Every structure is written in C-alpha cells, then in structure tokens.
PDB file of C-alpha atoms in Angstrom:
ATOM      1  CA  UNK A   1       0.000   0.000   0.000  1.00 47.00           C
ATOM      2  CA  UNK A   2       2.810   2.392   0.845  1.00 43.00           C
ATOM      3  CA  UNK A   3       4.381   2.509  -2.665  1.00 44.00           C
ATOM      4  CA  UNK A   4       0.943   3.045  -4.204  1.00 44.00           C
ATOM      5  CA  UNK A   5       0.315   5.926  -1.835  1.00 42.00           C
ATOM      6  CA  UNK A   6       3.561   7.625  -2.869  1.00 39.00           C
ATOM      7  CA  UNK A   7       2.734   7.181  -6.557  1.00 40.00           C
ATOM      8  CA  UNK A   8      -0.614   8.833  -5.992  1.00 40.00           C
ATOM      9  CA  UNK A   9       1.031  11.730  -4.163  1.00 43.00           C
ATOM     10  CA  UNK A  10       3.692  12.070  -6.835  1.00 41.00           C
ATOM     11  CA  UNK A  11       0.985  12.348  -9.461  1.00 45.00           C
ATOM     12  CA  UNK A  12      -0.319  15.619  -8.049  1.00 41.00           C
ATOM     13  CA  UNK A  13       3.123  17.200  -8.408  1.00 41.00           C
ATOM     14  CA  UNK A  14       2.578  17.466 -12.152  1.00 39.00           C
ATOM     15  CA  UNK A  15       1.079  20.769 -13.139  1.00 43.00           C
ATOM     16  CA  UNK A  16      -1.677  19.405 -15.353  1.00 42.00           C
ATOM     17  CA  UNK A  17      -2.803  17.060 -12.588  1.00 40.00           C
ATOM     18  CA  UNK A  18      -2.747  19.490  -9.663  1.00 42.00           C
ATOM     19  CA  UNK A  19      -5.887  21.102 -11.026  1.00 45.00           C
ATOM     20  CA  UNK A  20      -7.737  17.808 -10.594  1.00 41.00           C
ATOM     21  CA  UNK A  21      -9.252  18.406  -7.152  1.00 47.00           C
ATOM     22  CA  UNK A  22     -10.502  14.832  -6.901  1.00 50.00           C
ATOM     23  CA  UNK A  23      -6.969  13.454  -7.298  1.00 46.00           C
ATOM     24  CA  UNK A  24      -5.612  15.785  -4.615  1.00 46.00           C
ATOM     25  CA  UNK A  25      -8.377  14.703  -2.264  1.00 49.00           C
ATOM     26  CA  UNK A  26      -7.742  11.022  -2.967  1.00 55.00           C
ATOM     27  CA  UNK A  27      -4.016  11.485  -2.300  1.00 48.00           C
ATOM     28  CA  UNK A  28      -4.625  13.050   1.110  1.00 49.00           C
ATOM     29  CA  UNK A  29      -7.173  10.379   2.053  1.00 51.00           C
ATOM     30  CA  UNK A  30      -4.714   7.660   0.994  1.00 50.00           C
ATOM     31  CA  UNK A  31      -1.970   9.103   3.216  1.00 47.00           C
ATOM     32  CA  UNK A  32      -4.364   9.300   6.169  1.00 48.00           C
ATOM     33  CA  UNK A  33      -5.228   5.624   5.728  1.00 51.00           C
ATOM     34  CA  UNK A  34      -1.547   4.718   5.393  1.00 46.00           C
ATOM     35  CA  UNK A  35      -0.600   6.555   8.599  1.00 46.00           C
ATOM     36  CA  UNK A  36      -3.402   4.729  10.430  1.00 48.00           C
ATOM     37  CA  UNK A  37      -2.043   1.414   9.111  1.00 47.00           C
ATOM     38  CA  UNK A  38       1.520   2.268  10.108  1.00 42.00           C
ATOM     39  CA  UNK A  39       0.435   3.256  13.616  1.00 41.00           C
ATOM     40  CA  UNK A  40      -1.198  -0.113  14.208  1.00 43.00           C
ATOM     41  CA  UNK A  41      -2.081  -1.506  17.645  1.00 44.00           C
ATOM     42  CA  UNK A  42       0.246  -1.823  20.577  1.00 42.00           C
ATOM     43  CA  UNK A  43       2.202   0.630  22.755  1.00 39.00           C
ATOM     44  CA  UNK A  44       5.602  -0.619  21.544  1.00 43.00           C
ATOM     45  CA  UNK A  45       5.304   1.083  18.172  1.00 50.00           C
ATOM     46  CA  UNK A  46       6.655   4.633  18.504  1.00 45.00           C
ATOM     47  CA  UNK A  47       4.490   5.977  15.733  1.00 50.00           C
ATOM     48  CA  UNK A  48       1.362   5.138  17.742  1.00 48.00           C
ATOM     49  CA  UNK A  49       2.305   8.089  19.937  1.00 47.00           C
ATOM     50  CA  UNK A  50       1.484  10.499  17.122  1.00 44.00           C
ATOM     51  CA  UNK A  51      -1.999  11.837  17.769  1.00 37.00           C
ATOM     52  CA  UNK A  52      -4.572  10.736  15.221  1.00 41.00           C
ATOM     53  CA  UNK A  53      -6.152  14.189  15.186  1.00 36.00           C
ATOM     54  CA  UNK A  54      -2.914  15.767  14.015  1.00 38.00           C
ATOM     55  CA  UNK A  55      -1.975  13.895  10.842  1.00 46.00           C
ATOM     56  CA  UNK A  56       1.021  15.317   9.022  1.00 48.00           C
ATOM     57  CA  UNK A  57      -1.231  16.646   6.276  1.00 45.00           C
ATOM     58  CA  UNK A  58      -3.963  17.979   8.561  1.00 42.00           C
ATOM     59  CA  UNK A  59      -2.811  21.500   7.687  1.00 47.00           C
ATOM     60  CA  UNK A  60      -3.489  21.687   3.956  1.00 47.00           C
ATOM     61  CA  UNK A  61      -0.862  23.047   1.629  1.00 47.00           C
ATOM     62  CA  UNK A  62      -1.751  26.409   0.112  1.00 48.00           C
ATOM     63  CA  UNK A  63      -3.417  26.413  -3.268  1.00 48.00           C
ATOM     64  CA  UNK A  64      -1.265  26.873  -6.352  1.00 47.00           C
ATOM     65  CA  UNK A  65      -1.859  30.636  -6.376  1.00 46.00           C
ATOM     66  CA  UNK A  66      -0.196  30.832  -2.942  1.00 85.00           C
ATOM     67  CA  UNK A  67       3.041  29.120  -3.997  1.00 88.00           C
ATOM     68  CA  UNK A  68       4.931  29.052  -7.249  1.00 92.00           C
ATOM     69  CA  UNK A  69       5.312  25.791  -9.116  1.00 93.00           C
ATOM     70  CA  UNK A  70       8.906  25.537  -7.875  1.00 94.00           C
ATOM     71  CA  UNK A  71       7.856  26.136  -4.264  1.00 95.00           C
ATOM     72  CA  UNK A  72       5.107  23.529  -4.523  1.00 95.00           C
ATOM     73  CA  UNK A  73       7.691  21.060  -5.804  1.00 96.00           C
ATOM     74  CA  UNK A  74       9.938  21.619  -2.764  1.00 97.00           C
ATOM     75  CA  UNK A  75       7.018  21.295  -0.347  1.00 96.00           C
ATOM     76  CA  UNK A  76       5.975  17.983  -1.891  1.00 96.00           C
ATOM     77  CA  UNK A  77       9.557  16.676  -1.891  1.00 97.00           C
ATOM     78  CA  UNK A  78       9.775  17.379   1.837  1.00 97.00           C
ATOM     79  CA  UNK A  79       6.409  15.785   2.571  1.00 96.00           C
ATOM     80  CA  UNK A  80       7.343  12.703   0.548  1.00 96.00           C
ATOM     81  CA  UNK A  81      10.650  12.366   2.443  1.00 97.00           C
ATOM     82  CA  UNK A  82       8.805  12.541   5.750  1.00 97.00           C
ATOM     83  CA  UNK A  83       6.289   9.878   4.755  1.00 96.00           C
ATOM     84  CA  UNK A  84       8.984   7.543   3.408  1.00 96.00           C
ATOM     85  CA  UNK A  85      11.029   7.933   6.582  1.00 96.00           C
ATOM     86  CA  UNK A  86       7.998   7.170   8.741  1.00 94.00           C
ATOM     87  CA  UNK A  87       7.434   4.004   6.763  1.00 95.00           C
ATOM     88  CA  UNK A  88      11.041   2.890   7.299  1.00 96.00           C
ATOM     89  CA  UNK A  89      11.126   3.687  11.013  1.00 96.00           C
ATOM     90  CA  UNK A  90       7.811   1.973  11.684  1.00 94.00           C
ATOM     91  CA  UNK A  91       9.232  -1.360  10.519  1.00 92.00           C
ATOM     92  CA  UNK A  92      10.779  -2.862  13.636  1.00 90.00           C
ATOM     93  CA  UNK A  93      12.195  -6.047  12.135  1.00 93.00           C
ATOM     94  CA  UNK A  94      15.352  -6.604  10.111  1.00 94.00           C
ATOM     95  CA  UNK A  95      17.635  -4.107  11.876  1.00 97.00           C
ATOM     96  CA  UNK A  96      21.236  -5.057  12.672  1.00 95.00           C
ATOM     97  CA  UNK A  97      23.196  -3.528  15.548  1.00 95.00           C
ATOM     98  CA  UNK A  98      26.196  -1.555  14.269  1.00 94.00           C
ATOM     99  CA  UNK A  99      27.469  -0.164  17.558  1.00 93.00           C
ATOM    100  CA  UNK A 100      26.399   0.377  21.164  1.00 94.00           C
ATOM    101  CA  UNK A 101      28.162   3.074  23.201  1.00 93.00           C
ATOM    102  CA  UNK A 102      28.907   2.803  26.900  1.00 93.00           C
ATOM    103  CA  UNK A 103      26.123   5.297  27.682  1.00 93.00           C
ATOM    104  CA  UNK A 104      23.534   3.220  25.821  1.00 93.00           C
ATOM    105  CA  UNK A 105      23.525   5.161  22.550  1.00 96.00           C
ATOM    106  CA  UNK A 106      22.833   2.684  19.782  1.00 96.00           C
ATOM    107  CA  UNK A 107      23.184   2.637  15.995  1.00 97.00           C
ATOM    108  CA  UNK A 108      21.296   0.080  13.919  1.00 97.00           C
ATOM    109  CA  UNK A 109      21.346  -0.514  10.171  1.00 96.00           C
ATOM    110  CA  UNK A 110      19.226  -2.093   7.485  1.00 95.00           C
ATOM    111  CA  UNK A 111      19.500  -2.592   3.724  1.00 95.00           C
ATOM    112  CA  UNK A 112      16.384  -1.547   1.805  1.00 94.00           C
ATOM    113  CA  UNK A 113      15.591  -2.305  -1.838  1.00 92.00           C
ATOM    114  CA  UNK A 114      15.896   0.760  -4.028  1.00 89.00           C
ATOM    115  CA  UNK A 115      17.356   2.837  -1.186  1.00 91.00           C
ATOM    116  CA  UNK A 116      20.436   1.018   0.069  1.00 91.00           C
ATOM    117  CA  UNK A 117      21.791   0.928   3.591  1.00 94.00           C
ATOM    118  CA  UNK A 118      20.127   3.135   6.175  1.00 96.00           C
ATOM    119  CA  UNK A 119      21.313   3.853   9.708  1.00 97.00           C
ATOM    120  CA  UNK A 120      19.166   4.440  12.775  1.00 97.00           C
ATOM    121  CA  UNK A 121      20.461   6.213  15.872  1.00 98.00           C
ATOM    122  CA  UNK A 122      18.515   5.720  19.109  1.00 98.00           C
ATOM    123  CA  UNK A 123      19.468   7.763  22.178  1.00 97.00           C
ATOM    124  CA  UNK A 124      17.946   9.314  25.271  1.00 97.00           C
ATOM    125  CA  UNK A 125      18.610  13.033  25.764  1.00 97.00           C
ATOM    126  CA  UNK A 126      18.070  15.013  28.962  1.00 96.00           C
ATOM    127  CA  UNK A 127      16.211  17.879  27.271  1.00 95.00           C
ATOM    128  CA  UNK A 128      12.543  18.239  26.332  1.00 95.00           C
ATOM    129  CA  UNK A 129      11.728  17.797  22.610  1.00 96.00           C
ATOM    130  CA  UNK A 130      10.742  21.463  22.332  1.00 95.00           C
ATOM    131  CA  UNK A 131      14.242  22.576  23.354  1.00 96.00           C
ATOM    132  CA  UNK A 132      15.923  20.208  20.913  1.00 97.00           C
ATOM    133  CA  UNK A 133      13.566  21.203  18.107  1.00 96.00           C
ATOM    134  CA  UNK A 134      14.346  24.864  18.751  1.00 95.00           C
ATOM    135  CA  UNK A 135      18.066  24.167  18.479  1.00 96.00           C
ATOM    136  CA  UNK A 136      18.002  21.906  15.430  1.00 97.00           C
ATOM    137  CA  UNK A 137      15.417  23.894  13.465  1.00 96.00           C
ATOM    138  CA  UNK A 138      15.418  27.417  14.880  1.00 94.00           C
ATOM    139  CA  UNK A 139      19.225  27.578  15.136  1.00 96.00           C
ATOM    140  CA  UNK A 140      19.983  25.377  12.144  1.00 96.00           C
ATOM    141  CA  UNK A 141      22.589  27.699  10.635  1.00 97.00           C
ATOM    142  CA  UNK A 142      24.549  27.646  13.905  1.00 97.00           C
ATOM    143  CA  UNK A 143      25.201  23.904  13.790  1.00 97.00           C
ATOM    144  CA  UNK A 144      28.802  24.366  12.647  1.00 96.00           C
ATOM    145  CA  UNK A 145      29.502  26.113  15.970  1.00 96.00           C
ATOM    146  CA  UNK A 146      29.053  22.905  17.934  1.00 97.00           C
ATOM    147  CA  UNK A 147      29.253  20.017  15.471  1.00 95.00           C
ATOM    148  CA  UNK A 148      32.770  19.606  13.993  1.00 93.00           C
ATOM    149  CA  UNK A 149      31.406  17.180  11.395  1.00 91.00           C
ATOM    150  CA  UNK A 150      29.618  20.144   9.785  1.00 93.00           C
ATOM    151  CA  UNK A 151      31.512  23.074   8.311  1.00 93.00           C
ATOM    152  CA  UNK A 152      28.527  25.146   7.222  1.00 95.00           C
ATOM    153  CA  UNK A 153      24.735  25.101   7.018  1.00 97.00           C
ATOM    154  CA  UNK A 154      23.029  27.808   4.997  1.00 97.00           C
ATOM    155  CA  UNK A 155      19.312  28.247   4.400  1.00 98.00           C
ATOM    156  CA  UNK A 156      18.819  28.951   0.706  1.00 98.00           C
ATOM    157  CA  UNK A 157      15.042  29.312   0.760  1.00 97.00           C
ATOM    158  CA  UNK A 158      12.118  29.141   3.182  1.00 97.00           C
ATOM    159  CA  UNK A 159       8.683  28.069   2.009  1.00 96.00           C
ATOM    160  CA  UNK A 160       5.916  28.520   4.531  1.00 94.00           C
ATOM    161  CA  UNK A 161       6.577  27.441   8.088  1.00 91.00           C
ATOM    162  CA  UNK A 162       7.488  23.815   7.434  1.00 94.00           C
ATOM    163  CA  UNK A 163       9.798  23.681   4.398  1.00 97.00           C
ATOM    164  CA  UNK A 164      13.429  24.748   4.001  1.00 97.00           C
ATOM    165  CA  UNK A 165      16.006  24.310   1.256  1.00 98.00           C
ATOM    166  CA  UNK A 166      19.516  24.189   2.700  1.00 98.00           C
ATOM    167  CA  UNK A 167      23.145  23.842   1.663  1.00 97.00           C
ATOM    168  CA  UNK A 168      25.418  21.889   3.989  1.00 96.00           C
ATOM    169  CA  UNK A 169      29.179  21.390   3.804  1.00 94.00           C
ATOM    170  CA  UNK A 170      30.708  18.515   5.739  1.00 90.00           C
ATOM    171  CA  UNK A 171      33.659  18.921   8.051  1.00 82.00           C
ATOM    172  CA  UNK A 172      36.968  17.123   7.760  1.00 71.00           C
ATOM    173  CA  UNK A 173      37.152  13.483   8.845  1.00 64.00           C
ATOM    174  CA  UNK A 174      40.114  12.114  10.841  1.00 59.00           C
ATOM    175  CA  UNK A 175      42.941  11.400   8.433  1.00 58.00           C
ATOM    176  CA  UNK A 176      40.837  12.931   5.673  1.00 61.00           C
ATOM    177  CA  UNK A 177      39.436   9.453   4.983  1.00 64.00           C
ATOM    178  CA  UNK A 178      36.437  11.093   3.321  1.00 71.00           C
ATOM    179  CA  UNK A 179      37.140  14.300   1.434  1.00 75.00           C
ATOM    180  CA  UNK A 180      34.909  17.392   1.449  1.00 80.00           C
ATOM    181  CA  UNK A 181      31.272  16.777   0.603  1.00 89.00           C
ATOM    182  CA  UNK A 182      28.334  19.103   0.249  1.00 94.00           C
ATOM    183  CA  UNK A 183      24.583  18.592   0.078  1.00 96.00           C
ATOM    184  CA  UNK A 184      21.599  20.549  -1.159  1.00 98.00           C
ATOM    185  CA  UNK A 185      18.565  19.353   0.755  1.00 98.00           C
ATOM    186  CA  UNK A 186      14.889  20.091   1.152  1.00 98.00           C
ATOM    187  CA  UNK A 187      13.790  19.754   4.767  1.00 97.00           C
ATOM    188  CA  UNK A 188      10.345  19.261   6.211  1.00 97.00           C
ATOM    189  CA  UNK A 189       9.943  20.313   9.855  1.00 97.00           C
ATOM    190  CA  UNK A 190       6.775  19.299  11.705  1.00 94.00           C
ATOM    191  CA  UNK A 191       5.469  19.439  15.247  1.00 91.00           C
ATOM    192  CA  UNK A 192       2.493  17.227  15.950  1.00 88.00           C
ATOM    193  CA  UNK A 193       1.288  16.878  19.491  1.00 91.00           C
ATOM    194  CA  UNK A 194       4.305  16.292  21.699  1.00 91.00           C
ATOM    195  CA  UNK A 195       6.396  14.774  18.882  1.00 95.00           C
ATOM    196  CA  UNK A 196       8.755  16.749  16.619  1.00 96.00           C
ATOM    197  CA  UNK A 197      10.048  15.729  13.191  1.00 97.00           C
ATOM    198  CA  UNK A 198      12.773  16.986  10.882  1.00 97.00           C
ATOM    199  CA  UNK A 199      12.917  15.076   7.587  1.00 98.00           C
ATOM    200  CA  UNK A 200      14.975  15.714   4.466  1.00 97.00           C
ATOM    201  CA  UNK A 201      16.153  14.559   1.089  1.00 98.00           C
ATOM    202  CA  UNK A 202      18.495  15.755  -1.638  1.00 97.00           C
ATOM    203  CA  UNK A 203      17.263  18.276  -4.173  1.00 97.00           C
ATOM    204  CA  UNK A 204      18.567  20.911  -6.596  1.00 96.00           C
ATOM    205  CA  UNK A 205      18.471  24.676  -6.221  1.00 97.00           C
ATOM    206  CA  UNK A 206      19.473  27.411  -8.669  1.00 96.00           C
ATOM    207  CA  UNK A 207      21.371  29.306  -5.966  1.00 95.00           C
ATOM    208  CA  UNK A 208      23.728  26.404  -5.306  1.00 96.00           C
ATOM    209  CA  UNK A 209      25.098  24.535  -8.335  1.00 95.00           C
ATOM    210  CA  UNK A 210      27.849  21.963  -7.808  1.00 93.00           C
ATOM    211  CA  UNK A 211      31.042  23.512  -6.417  1.00 87.00           C
ATOM    212  CA  UNK A 212      34.512  22.973  -7.860  1.00 88.00           C
ATOM    213  CA  UNK A 213      36.667  20.784  -5.638  1.00 85.00           C
ATOM    214  CA  UNK A 214      33.731  19.503  -3.578  1.00 88.00           C
ATOM    215  CA  UNK A 215      31.868  16.266  -4.222  1.00 91.00           C
ATOM    216  CA  UNK A 216      28.088  16.762  -4.267  1.00 94.00           C
ATOM    217  CA  UNK A 217      26.767  13.904  -2.156  1.00 94.00           C
ATOM    218  CA  UNK A 218      23.142  12.829  -1.838  1.00 94.00           C
ATOM    219  CA  UNK A 219      20.969  11.996   1.140  1.00 94.00           C
ATOM    220  CA  UNK A 220      17.464  10.882   1.866  1.00 86.00           C
ATOM    221  CA  UNK A 221      15.150   9.997   3.075  1.00 95.00           C
ATOM    222  CA  UNK A 222      16.499  11.157   6.427  1.00 97.00           C
ATOM    223  CA  UNK A 223      14.493  12.013   9.508  1.00 98.00           C
ATOM    224  CA  UNK A 224      14.988  13.025  13.129  1.00 98.00           C
ATOM    225  CA  UNK A 225      12.140  12.110  15.482  1.00 98.00           C
ATOM    226  CA  UNK A 226      11.978  13.627  18.965  1.00 98.00           C
ATOM    227  CA  UNK A 227       9.317  12.563  21.440  1.00 97.00           C
ATOM    228  CA  UNK A 228       9.054  12.670  25.234  1.00 97.00           C
ATOM    229  CA  UNK A 229      10.475   9.662  27.019  1.00 96.00           C
ATOM    230  CA  UNK A 230       7.852   7.329  28.454  1.00 94.00           C
ATOM    231  CA  UNK A 231       9.852   7.224  31.690  1.00 94.00           C
ATOM    232  CA  UNK A 232      10.432  10.969  32.011  1.00 96.00           C
ATOM    233  CA  UNK A 233       8.430  13.385  29.809  1.00 94.00           C
ATOM    234  CA  UNK A 234      11.061  16.064  30.317  1.00 95.00           C
ATOM    235  CA  UNK A 235      13.594  13.901  28.495  1.00 97.00           C
ATOM    236  CA  UNK A 236      13.583  12.946  24.827  1.00 98.00           C
ATOM    237  CA  UNK A 237      13.678   9.686  22.949  1.00 97.00           C
ATOM    238  CA  UNK A 238      15.744  10.791  19.965  1.00 98.00           C
ATOM    239  CA  UNK A 239      15.753   8.747  16.754  1.00 98.00           C
ATOM    240  CA  UNK A 240      17.721   9.698  13.652  1.00 98.00           C
ATOM    241  CA  UNK A 241      17.283   7.869  10.360  1.00 98.00           C
ATOM    242  CA  UNK A 242      20.284   8.470   8.103  1.00 97.00           C
ATOM    243  CA  UNK A 243      20.686   7.507   4.462  1.00 95.00           C
ATOM    244  CA  UNK A 244      23.618   9.018   2.529  1.00 92.00           C
ATOM    245  CA  UNK A 245      25.387   8.333  -0.739  1.00 91.00           C
ATOM    246  CA  UNK A 246      28.806   9.946  -0.335  1.00 87.00           C
ATOM    247  CA  UNK A 247      29.709   9.342  -3.992  1.00 88.00           C
ATOM    248  CA  UNK A 248      33.302   8.741  -5.061  1.00 80.00           C
ATOM    249  CA  UNK A 249      35.380   5.582  -4.775  1.00 80.00           C
ATOM    250  CA  UNK A 250      35.101   4.846  -1.073  1.00 80.00           C
ATOM    251  CA  UNK A 251      34.953   1.228   0.199  1.00 84.00           C
ATOM    252  CA  UNK A 252      31.629   0.372   1.820  1.00 82.00           C
ATOM    253  CA  UNK A 253      33.351  -0.814   4.993  1.00 83.00           C
ATOM    254  CA  UNK A 254      34.802   2.674   5.478  1.00 84.00           C
ATOM    255  CA  UNK A 255      31.511   4.378   4.645  1.00 83.00           C
ATOM    256  CA  UNK A 256      29.612   2.235   7.145  1.00 84.00           C
ATOM    257  CA  UNK A 257      32.119   2.973   9.890  1.00 85.00           C
ATOM    258  CA  UNK A 258      32.169   6.702   9.160  1.00 85.00           C
ATOM    259  CA  UNK A 259      28.386   7.070   9.066  1.00 90.00           C
ATOM    260  CA  UNK A 260      27.675   5.088  12.234  1.00 91.00           C
ATOM    261  CA  UNK A 261      30.414   6.993  14.086  1.00 90.00           C
ATOM    262  CA  UNK A 262      29.058  10.278  12.754  1.00 91.00           C
ATOM    263  CA  UNK A 263      25.710   9.527  14.361  1.00 96.00           C
ATOM    264  CA  UNK A 264      27.254   8.648  17.717  1.00 95.00           C
ATOM    265  CA  UNK A 265      29.409  11.785  17.594  1.00 94.00           C
ATOM    266  CA  UNK A 266      26.384  13.915  16.713  1.00 96.00           C
ATOM    267  CA  UNK A 267      24.517  12.769  19.822  1.00 97.00           C
ATOM    268  CA  UNK A 268      27.506  13.630  22.035  1.00 96.00           C
ATOM    269  CA  UNK A 269      28.017  17.032  20.417  1.00 97.00           C
ATOM    270  CA  UNK A 270      24.311  17.827  20.767  1.00 97.00           C
ATOM    271  CA  UNK A 271      24.378  16.879  24.437  1.00 97.00           C
ATOM    272  CA  UNK A 272      27.328  19.183  25.001  1.00 96.00           C
ATOM    273  CA  UNK A 273      25.651  22.021  23.109  1.00 97.00           C
ATOM    274  CA  UNK A 274      22.482  21.780  25.162  1.00 96.00           C
ATOM    275  CA  UNK A 275      24.433  21.514  28.425  1.00 94.00           C
ATOM    276  CA  UNK A 276      26.437  24.613  27.535  1.00 91.00           C
ATOM    277  CA  UNK A 277      23.272  26.568  26.825  1.00 82.00           C
ATOM    278  CA  UNK A 278      21.861  25.612  30.212  1.00 67.00           C
ATOM    279  CA  UNK A 279      25.071  26.829  31.846  1.00 63.00           C
ATOM    280  CA  UNK A 280      24.844  30.147  30.006  1.00 60.00           C
ATOM    281  CA  UNK A 281      21.211  30.608  30.991  1.00 60.00           C
ATOM    282  CA  UNK A 282      22.016  29.888  34.637  1.00 56.00           C
ATOM    283  CA  UNK A 283      24.896  32.379  34.536  1.00 56.00           C
ATOM    284  CA  UNK A 284      22.565  35.074  33.216  1.00 55.00           C
ATOM    285  CA  UNK A 285      20.115  34.519  36.067  1.00 59.00           C
ATOM    286  CA  UNK A 286      22.812  34.882  38.710  1.00 52.00           C
TER     287      UNK A 286
END
C-alpha cells in the first residue's frame, strides 16, 4: 500500500494534474489511511504516539496561487521524504546492531531495496523535545559552531513554516578518509502533538550549483524524530534515520564505519551544546 500511496502523491506534483481536485483529495485520504495502518495496535510502536487528530497533512498546503510551481515542488519533496522515513522507522524487524556506546547510545542498520543501507540512531537526551527542536530547526545555521562534522549550514530558501532548502558542507574526517562533501537538501519540519520531526532529502536549487573541488553527495530519506520519554516526559527519545550516498570511490566498509560513528558523535556534540546553553542561561540569572 505504501508505494501506491507515494505514486498517488507524486501524481499531483505534475502541473496538469494538480488542477484535478478529486486526485488531490484522494491522495490526502490515501496518506491518512496509510498513517493509520503504520500506527497499528500496541504501545511498543513509537508511531502510535502520534496523535490521530494531528496527521502530518492535517494542515493543507496552500493552493497553487499561494506558492509558485517551484515552491510547490519543494514542499511535496519534503512531505514525501517525511512519509517515506515514517514508513522505514515503523518497521521494527530486520535491523542489525552496528554499535552500542557505553552510555547506551545505539546505531542500527538495514538494507532496503531501491534505497540502500540506512542507519538508525537511538538515544535518550536530557532535554525536552521542544528545546531540541528549537536548536536543530530554529538555530539550524549555527550547527557548525558545535558540530565539527559540519563546516557550514546555509538556508537557501524558506517556504511557509514547514519547508526549508539548505546547503550543507561537511567537516573534515580524521585522516581525511572522506574528502569534502556538500549537500543541497529540502527539509520538512513538523510538530504534531508532543512529537517533533525533521525530515529531508536531496534536491537541486538554482542558488547552489555543484562547487569545484567539492563532491556533491546525496541523502534521503532522512528524519529526526523527537518525542518525550515514556519514563520521564522532560527527556527525549531521539531517533535519527540516516541515508547518505557519499559518492566517489570509497569502500563500503569505510563508509559504514564513518556514518555510524558520525551519528554517535552527533549525539555527544548535541548533548554538550544543550548543556552549555543551560550553563549560560544559569549564569545570566545569577
């Protein structure tokens, strides 16, 4: 059912078909049914925590006269990435443990037809999802200040409140095992109930053609999911789905090691960033 749903959604991205109101309506209804199916019964499935009354498409996209054709394309790319990521994360079987850190941080992996190998980071963070969402979305361009694996993040275009087109440049890896890479991504940021989402996938943008001396890598679908911990609602169960094609002639064994370590490092850098901000806030109150 899931592939058929995406095909139906993709159909309305064509200009001559967007004017067919019945097709748009059918696409939205199909996604609602698919989200209900993915949620399924049982408290163990994380997606069941997403409130039924706040489906990802409950806030309708503006009509064509509100966005340009290019803007509509970016919005739909972001929505599609989010839905694909949800489908991947909702499948609990078939994951292989890549690494488990001493603090319990865990990276899993899975090979998917047509997508390749995806990585899944699962950690518990001491902050509330709202605080983490504010840092990762509201302060997105500041990520290079605290994450050495990122050299730069620049927002190229904002579309509405949920969609961003960004350019990211990766930082140096130890021993320069992986040379400089950059990405142009469309990102879909959502807050539904107490759960926050930040999904993305590679795209193209006229403001950022390929750069000389830098390999243009591809990613997606990717998605960060932040929801309150069942044990302590002030803490966050943080899940990050990562799928990247670094391009170039790099052995898969090296790529797998680099990507899983990148996720573990990201969690540690984010913890340190949030702890530092708390220290600064406490200093200001003194």
